[in-house]
GROMACS .gro file of C-alpha atoms in nm:
model
  323
    1ARG     CA    1  13.103  14.346  18.442
    2VAL     CA    2  13.234  14.429  18.788
    3MET     CA    3  13.479  14.139  18.772
    4ALA     CA    4  13.582  14.233  18.417
    5ALA     CA    5  13.658  14.588  18.529
    6PHE     CA    6  13.863  14.457  18.823
    7ALA     CA    7  14.051  14.202  18.611
    8SER     CA    8  14.134  14.469  18.353
    9LYS     CA    9  14.371  14.626  18.607
   10PHE     CA   10  14.606  14.331  18.553
   11GLU     CA   11  14.806  14.291  18.233
   12PHE     CA   12  14.809  13.912  18.258
   13SER     CA   13  14.511  13.676  18.249
   14LEU     CA   14  14.369  13.620  18.597
   15ALA     CA   15  14.169  13.336  18.448
   16GLU     CA   16  14.482  13.149  18.346
   17LEU     CA   17  14.636  13.209  18.690
   18LEU     CA   18  14.328  13.083  18.875
   19ILE     CA   19  14.299  12.776  18.654
   20GLY     CA   20  14.666  12.699  18.715
   21ILE     CA   21  14.635  12.743  19.094
   22PHE     CA   22  14.322  12.527  19.103
   23ALA     CA   23  14.490  12.253  18.898
   24VAL     CA   24  14.808  12.254  19.109
   25CYS     CA   25  14.618  12.253  19.439
   26THR     CA   26  14.389  11.973  19.323
   27ALA     CA   27  14.681  11.761  19.200
   28GLY     CA   28  14.872  11.829  19.522
   29TYR     CA   29  14.575  11.731  19.738
   30ILE     CA   30  14.523  11.408  19.543
   31LEU     CA   31  14.893  11.321  19.565
   32ALA     CA   32  14.909  11.392  19.940
   33THR     CA   33  14.601  11.182  20.003
   34LEU     CA   34  14.739  10.891  19.800
   35VAL     CA   35  15.060  10.903  20.006
   36LEU     CA   36  14.858  10.892  20.328
   37LEU     CA   37  14.657  10.600  20.192
   38ILE     CA   38  14.980  10.405  20.159
   39VAL     CA   39  15.153  10.491  20.486
   40CYS     CA   40  14.858  10.537  20.725
   41PRO     CA   41  14.559  10.326  20.834
   42GLY     CA   42  14.200  10.417  20.760
   43ARG     CA   43  14.244  10.396  20.387
   44LEU     CA   44  13.881  10.353  20.289
   45GLN     CA   45  13.773  10.653  20.493
   46ARG     CA   46  14.045  10.870  20.341
   47LEU     CA   47  13.957  10.753  19.991
   48TYR     CA   48  13.591  10.828  20.055
   49THR     CA   49  13.681  11.175  20.183
   50LEU     CA   50  13.900  11.243  19.879
   51VAL     CA   51  13.627  11.150  19.631
   52LEU     CA   52  13.361  11.340  19.824
   53ARG     CA   53  13.568  11.659  19.848
   54LEU     CA   54  13.667  11.652  19.481
   55LEU     CA   55  13.304  11.598  19.384
   56ALA     CA   56  13.188  11.881  19.611
   57ALA     CA   57  13.453  12.117  19.474
   58GLY     CA   58  13.360  12.030  19.116
   59LEU     CA   59  12.990  12.081  19.181
   60ALA     CA   60  13.056  12.414  19.357
   61VAL     CA   61  13.256  12.543  19.058
   62TYR     CA   62  12.992  12.421  18.815
   63ALA     CA   63  12.710  12.579  19.016
   64LEU     CA   64  12.889  12.913  19.018
   65PHE     CA   65  12.955  12.879  18.644
   66CYS     CA   66  12.585  12.819  18.583
   67LEU     CA   67  12.498  13.127  18.787
   68LEU     CA   68  12.753  13.357  18.620
   69TRP     CA   69  12.725  13.235  18.260
   70GLY     CA   70  12.495  12.938  18.202
   71THR     CA   71  12.185  13.147  18.272
   72SER     CA   72  12.283  13.373  17.979
   73TYR     CA   73  12.173  13.099  17.739
   74TYR     CA   74  11.815  13.138  17.861
   75GLY     CA   75  11.793  13.519  17.857
   76ASP     CA   76  11.723  13.739  17.555
   77SER     CA   77  11.953  13.638  17.272
   78PHE     CA   78  12.128  13.885  17.045
   79LEU     CA   79  11.864  13.810  16.781
   80ASP     CA   80  11.587  13.897  17.027
   81ALA     CA   81  11.758  14.217  17.141
   82SER     CA   82  11.871  14.336  16.796
   83GLY     CA   83  11.559  14.257  16.598
   84LEU     CA   84  11.760  14.098  16.316
   85GLU     CA   85  11.628  13.808  16.110
   86SER     CA   86  11.783  13.465  16.065
   87GLY     CA   87  11.546  13.301  15.820
   88GLU     CA   88  11.604  13.045  15.548
   89ILE     CA   89  11.838  13.137  15.264
   90SER     CA   90  11.874  13.027  14.903
   91THR     CA   91  12.188  12.895  14.737
   92GLU     CA   92  12.189  13.204  14.514
   93GLN     CA   93  12.185  13.432  14.819
   94LEU     CA   94  12.460  13.226  14.983
   95GLU     CA   95  12.679  13.251  14.673
   96THR     CA   96  12.622  13.627  14.641
   97VAL     CA   97  12.726  13.698  15.000
   98THR     CA   98  13.022  13.459  14.973
   99VAL     CA   99  13.142  13.646  14.663
  100TYR     CA  100  13.101  13.972  14.855
  101PHE     CA  101  13.319  13.854  15.142
  102ALA     CA  102  13.575  13.708  14.901
  103ASP     CA  103  13.597  14.056  14.751
  104LEU     CA  104  13.644  14.206  15.099
  105LEU     CA  105  13.915  13.947  15.166
  106ASN     CA  106  14.110  14.054  14.860
  107ARG     CA  107  14.060  14.422  14.941
  108TYR     CA  108  14.167  14.412  15.305
  109GLY     CA  109  14.428  14.149  15.225
  110ARG     CA  110  14.612  14.418  15.029
  111GLU     CA  111  14.590  14.667  15.317
  112VAL     CA  112  14.736  14.453  15.597
  113GLU     CA  113  15.104  14.395  15.659
  114ARG     CA  114  15.261  14.087  15.506
  115GLY     CA  115  15.593  13.912  15.559
  116GLU     CA  116  15.853  13.814  15.304
  117SER     CA  117  15.667  13.490  15.227
  118GLY     CA  118  15.350  13.686  15.149
  119GLN     CA  119  15.164  13.565  15.456
  120TYR     CA  120  14.975  13.796  15.687
  121ALA     CA  121  15.202  13.926  15.964
  122ALA     CA  122  14.983  14.062  16.244
  123ASP     CA  123  15.121  14.223  16.557
  124ARG     CA  124  14.913  14.034  16.815
  125ALA     CA  125  15.021  14.256  17.105
  126ALA     CA  126  14.913  14.566  16.914
  127LEU     CA  127  14.580  14.407  16.824
  128LEU     CA  128  14.512  14.322  17.188
  129ALA     CA  129  14.616  14.673  17.291
  130ARG     CA  130  14.351  14.835  17.070
  131SER     CA  131  14.084  14.566  17.113
  132ASP     CA  132  13.894  14.792  17.355
  133GLU     CA  133  13.796  15.009  17.057
  134VAL     CA  134  13.644  14.736  16.838
  135PHE     CA  135  13.281  14.770  16.955
  136LYS     CA  136  13.255  15.150  16.961
  137THR     CA  137  13.074  15.178  16.626
  138ALA     CA  138  12.877  14.853  16.648
  139GLU     CA  139  12.720  14.945  16.981
  140GLU     CA  140  12.588  15.267  16.826
  141GLU     CA  141  12.384  15.058  16.581
  142PHE     CA  142  12.301  14.789  16.836
  143PRO     CA  143  12.270  14.931  17.190
  144CYS     CA  144  12.233  14.574  17.320
  145LEU     CA  145  12.608  14.539  17.261
  146GLU     CA  146  12.698  14.827  17.490
  147GLY     CA  147  12.956  14.750  17.757
  148ALA     CA  148  13.276  14.867  17.919
  149ASP     CA  149  13.563  14.911  17.673
  150ILE     CA  150  13.794  14.640  17.807
  151ARG     CA  151  14.079  14.474  17.622
  152ALA     CA  152  14.104  14.103  17.554
  153LYS     CA  153  14.403  13.918  17.701
  154GLY     CA  154  14.647  13.673  17.548
  155VAL     CA  155  14.692  13.331  17.707
  156HIS     CA  156  15.049  13.250  17.810
  157PHE     CA  157  15.010  12.872  17.771
  158SER     CA  158  14.841  12.907  17.434
  159ARG     CA  159  14.989  12.587  17.296
  160VAL     CA  160  14.787  12.395  17.555
  161THR     CA  161  14.464  12.558  17.438
  162SER     CA  162  14.554  12.461  17.081
  163TYR     CA  163  14.578  12.097  17.188
  164LEU     CA  164  14.229  12.139  17.334
  165ASP     CA  165  14.114  12.291  17.001
  166PHE     CA  166  14.034  12.633  17.148
  167THR     CA  167  14.124  12.965  16.990
  168GLY     CA  168  13.996  13.150  17.295
  169PHE     CA  169  13.756  13.134  17.588
  170PHE     CA  170  13.545  13.363  17.802
  171PHE     CA  171  13.601  13.310  18.175
  172PRO     CA  172  13.289  13.422  18.365
  173PHE     CA  173  13.455  13.402  18.708
  174THR     CA  174  13.673  13.702  18.619
  175GLY     CA  175  13.478  13.839  18.321
  176GLU     CA  176  13.787  13.813  18.099
  177ALA     CA  177  13.802  13.751  17.726
  178ASN     CA  178  14.104  13.523  17.676
  179VAL     CA  179  14.263  13.453  17.338
  180ASN     CA  180  14.507  13.188  17.217
  181THR     CA  181  14.815  13.366  17.076
  182ASP     CA  182  14.977  13.065  16.909
  183PHE     CA  183  14.759  12.992  16.605
  184PRO     CA  184  14.810  13.171  16.269
  185PRO     CA  185  14.711  13.539  16.275
  186SER     CA  186  14.446  13.552  16.002
  187LEU     CA  187  14.168  13.463  16.248
  188PHE     CA  188  14.326  13.619  16.556
  189ALA     CA  189  14.153  13.959  16.550
  190SER     CA  190  13.809  13.810  16.481
  191THR     CA  191  13.866  13.564  16.767
  192VAL     CA  192  13.938  13.863  16.992
  193ALA     CA  193  13.608  14.019  16.883
  194HIS     CA  194  13.428  13.688  16.934
  195GLU     CA  195  13.543  13.657  17.296
  196LEU     CA  196  13.468  14.025  17.361
  197SER     CA  197  13.114  13.967  17.233
  198HIS     CA  198  13.073  13.704  17.507
  199GLN     CA  199  13.196  13.964  17.756
  200ARG     CA  200  12.912  14.188  17.634
  201GLY     CA  201  12.651  13.921  17.698
  202VAL     CA  202  12.626  13.742  17.363
  203ALA     CA  203  12.616  13.382  17.483
  204LYS     CA  204  12.532  13.174  17.176
  205GLU     CA  205  12.829  13.078  16.963
  206GLN     CA  206  12.665  13.135  16.625
  207GLU     CA  207  12.559  13.481  16.731
  208ALA     CA  208  12.903  13.560  16.878
  209ASN     CA  209  13.063  13.473  16.544
  210PHE     CA  210  12.823  13.702  16.359
  211VAL     CA  211  12.876  13.985  16.609
  212ALA     CA  212  13.254  13.940  16.576
  213VAL     CA  213  13.226  13.991  16.198
  214LEU     CA  214  12.987  14.282  16.235
  215ALA     CA  215  13.186  14.468  16.504
  216SER     CA  216  13.520  14.410  16.334
  217LEU     CA  217  13.398  14.541  15.997
  218ARG     CA  218  13.230  14.838  16.165
  219SER     CA  219  13.556  14.924  16.344
  220GLY     CA  220  13.730  15.026  16.019
  221ASP     CA  221  14.057  14.877  16.147
  222ALA     CA  222  14.218  14.699  15.850
  223ASP     CA  223  14.349  14.409  16.063
  224PHE     CA  224  14.011  14.349  16.226
  225CYS     CA  225  13.831  14.391  15.894
  226TYR     CA  226  14.058  14.139  15.723
  227SER     CA  227  14.019  13.886  16.003
  228ALA     CA  228  13.641  13.936  16.002
  229ALA     CA  229  13.633  13.870  15.629
  230VAL     CA  230  13.836  13.551  15.683
  231LEU     CA  231  13.597  13.432  15.954
  232ALA     CA  232  13.289  13.507  15.744
  233TYR     CA  233  13.438  13.351  15.431
  234VAL     CA  234  13.532  13.030  15.615
  235HIS     CA  235  13.173  12.981  15.734
  236LEU     CA  236  13.012  13.091  15.410
  237GLY     CA  237  13.261  12.898  15.198
  238ASN     CA  238  13.205  12.576  15.392
  239ALA     CA  239  12.829  12.612  15.346
  240LEU     CA  240  12.864  12.690  14.975
  241TYR     CA  241  13.103  12.396  14.929
  242SER     CA  242  12.824  12.164  15.044
  243ALA     CA  243  12.541  12.345  14.863
  244ASP     CA  244  12.709  12.408  14.525
  245HIS     CA  245  13.064  12.283  14.482
  246ALA     CA  246  13.106  12.439  14.137
  247ALA     CA  247  13.006  12.779  14.274
  248TRP     CA  248  13.252  12.737  14.560
  249GLU     CA  249  13.533  12.665  14.311
  250ARG     CA  250  13.448  12.980  14.115
  251VAL     CA  251  13.455  13.195  14.428
  252TYR     CA  252  13.772  13.036  14.565
  253GLY     CA  253  13.944  13.099  14.233
  254THR     CA  254  13.895  13.474  14.279
  255LEU     CA  255  14.097  13.485  14.601
  256SER     CA  256  14.443  13.641  14.588
  257ASP     CA  257  14.754  13.431  14.645
  258GLY     CA  258  14.813  13.600  14.980
  259VAL     CA  259  14.466  13.512  15.107
  260LYS     CA  260  14.505  13.153  14.990
  261ARG     CA  261  14.836  13.128  15.175
  262ASP     CA  262  14.672  13.251  15.495
  263LEU     CA  263  14.389  12.999  15.466
  264ALA     CA  264  14.632  12.716  15.392
  265LEU     CA  265  14.854  12.813  15.687
  266ASN     CA  266  14.557  12.807  15.923
  267ASN     CA  267  14.448  12.463  15.800
  268ALA     CA  268  14.801  12.323  15.828
  269TYR     CA  269  14.840  12.454  16.184
  270TRP     CA  270  14.526  12.284  16.315
  271ARG     CA  271  14.594  11.953  16.140
  272GLN     CA  272  14.889  11.892  16.374
  273PHE     CA  273  14.651  11.888  16.673
  274GLU     CA  274  14.418  11.622  16.537
  275THR     CA  275  14.480  11.391  16.832
  276PRO     CA  276  14.265  11.193  17.080
  277VAL     CA  277  14.303  11.487  17.321
  278GLN     CA  278  14.134  11.717  17.072
  279SER     CA  279  13.859  11.462  17.013
  280VAL     CA  280  13.788  11.433  17.385
  281SER     CA  281  13.791  11.810  17.424
  282ASN     CA  282  13.542  11.853  17.137
  283THR     CA  283  13.317  11.580  17.279
  284VAL     CA  284  13.315  11.742  17.623
  285TYR     CA  285  13.246  12.088  17.479
  286GLU     CA  286  12.969  11.958  17.256
  287GLY     CA  287  12.814  11.797  17.563
  288PHE     CA  288  12.841  12.132  17.740
  289LEU     CA  289  12.658  12.309  17.455
  290HIS     CA  290  12.385  12.043  17.455
  291SER     CA  291  12.343  12.085  17.832
  292TYR     CA  292  12.232  12.444  17.769
  293ASP     CA  293  11.990  12.349  17.491
  294GLN     CA  294  12.237  12.447  17.218
  295THR     CA  295  12.113  12.150  17.020
  296LEU     CA  296  12.335  12.216  16.718
  297GLY     CA  297  12.637  12.138  16.935
  298LEU     CA  298  12.962  12.233  16.767
  299LYS     CA  299  12.771  12.281  16.442
  300SER     CA  300  12.622  12.595  16.594
  301TYR     CA  301  12.943  12.769  16.482
  302GLY     CA  302  12.823  12.722  16.123
  303ALA     CA  303  12.472  12.848  16.195
  304CYS     CA  304  12.597  13.208  16.173
  305VAL     CA  305  12.579  13.164  15.793
  306ASP     CA  306  12.204  13.241  15.803
  307LEU     CA  307  12.272  13.558  15.999
  308LEU     CA  308  12.548  13.667  15.764
  309VAL     CA  309  12.344  13.609  15.450
  310ASN     CA  310  12.028  13.774  15.582
  311TYR     CA  311  12.217  14.079  15.708
  312TYR     CA  312  12.467  14.131  15.426
  313TYR     CA  313  12.267  14.019  15.120
  314ASP     CA  314  12.134  14.366  15.032
  315THR     CA  315  12.477  14.515  15.100
  316ALA     CA  316  12.631  14.260  14.864
  317LEU     CA  317  12.380  14.342  14.590
  318ALA     CA  318  12.451  14.714  14.627
  319HIS     CA  319  12.825  14.646  14.629
  320PHE     CA  320  12.801  14.478  14.290
  321GLY     CA  321  12.562  14.742  14.152
  322PHE     CA  322  12.242  14.534  14.151
  323ALA     CA  323  12.046  14.749  14.393
   0.00000   0.00000   0.00000
């Protein structure tokens, strides 16, 4: 929190700057050493020193990462602190909550700004500028989410993070919530909320997704509400597609043309990055999640479905007049 408060004084991402400096210095050191290996004697000793120093630097960074963030996976989770339930759900409950969020999608989809083509046209800079207000209402209901009201930051080299299949990342060395600004805007605001939830101590990915939906909907901001509904619908819809395909088709058929355009645009954007680089990145990140006992790996992003259904099921019933 101290680092986050310090980093908030800068408009740009300190995380991105530090990563860039580290990468340039490392590449420069390797290049200089390789030149010396060619023109000077004592090659084996220099090679040994190079490998040893790179290994030591990598281990030092990893150790600090474990101290600043990795330990969060073993503390009280959001579920523990909030007292919410994440039990088993039925297909009927899943369909009900999916219909509810499809209805929210259509509702907020009419309230947000759209371009001439009918696609959602978010002002990313404006969303980042007011991102420090997203958790104000949610933290009243869940004190465990209390934290300094700090804005998320856009990543300058966002295209690079897209190639790595990242929409954002939390950088524990500076306490910054960093967000990719290149991908389509329908999931941008909820990604901002997701990374801010990490900044407030929610470590597990499935819980961070749920908190992003919860905080965004509680904020009352139409852009954040729409993006939260998109995020929830994507997870719920994917689960319903597998559980009951006919039910999924019925729900999908209720979505407005504008919402369908936004979903299609998001899918089309990420298809262009289906490369070996993305595969390697996903493999590495899945290994990282496993290393902290997140045994669902990347699938943990879909585990927020149980949280969503358990929390919003009664709300969905009341919304449709059944309770």
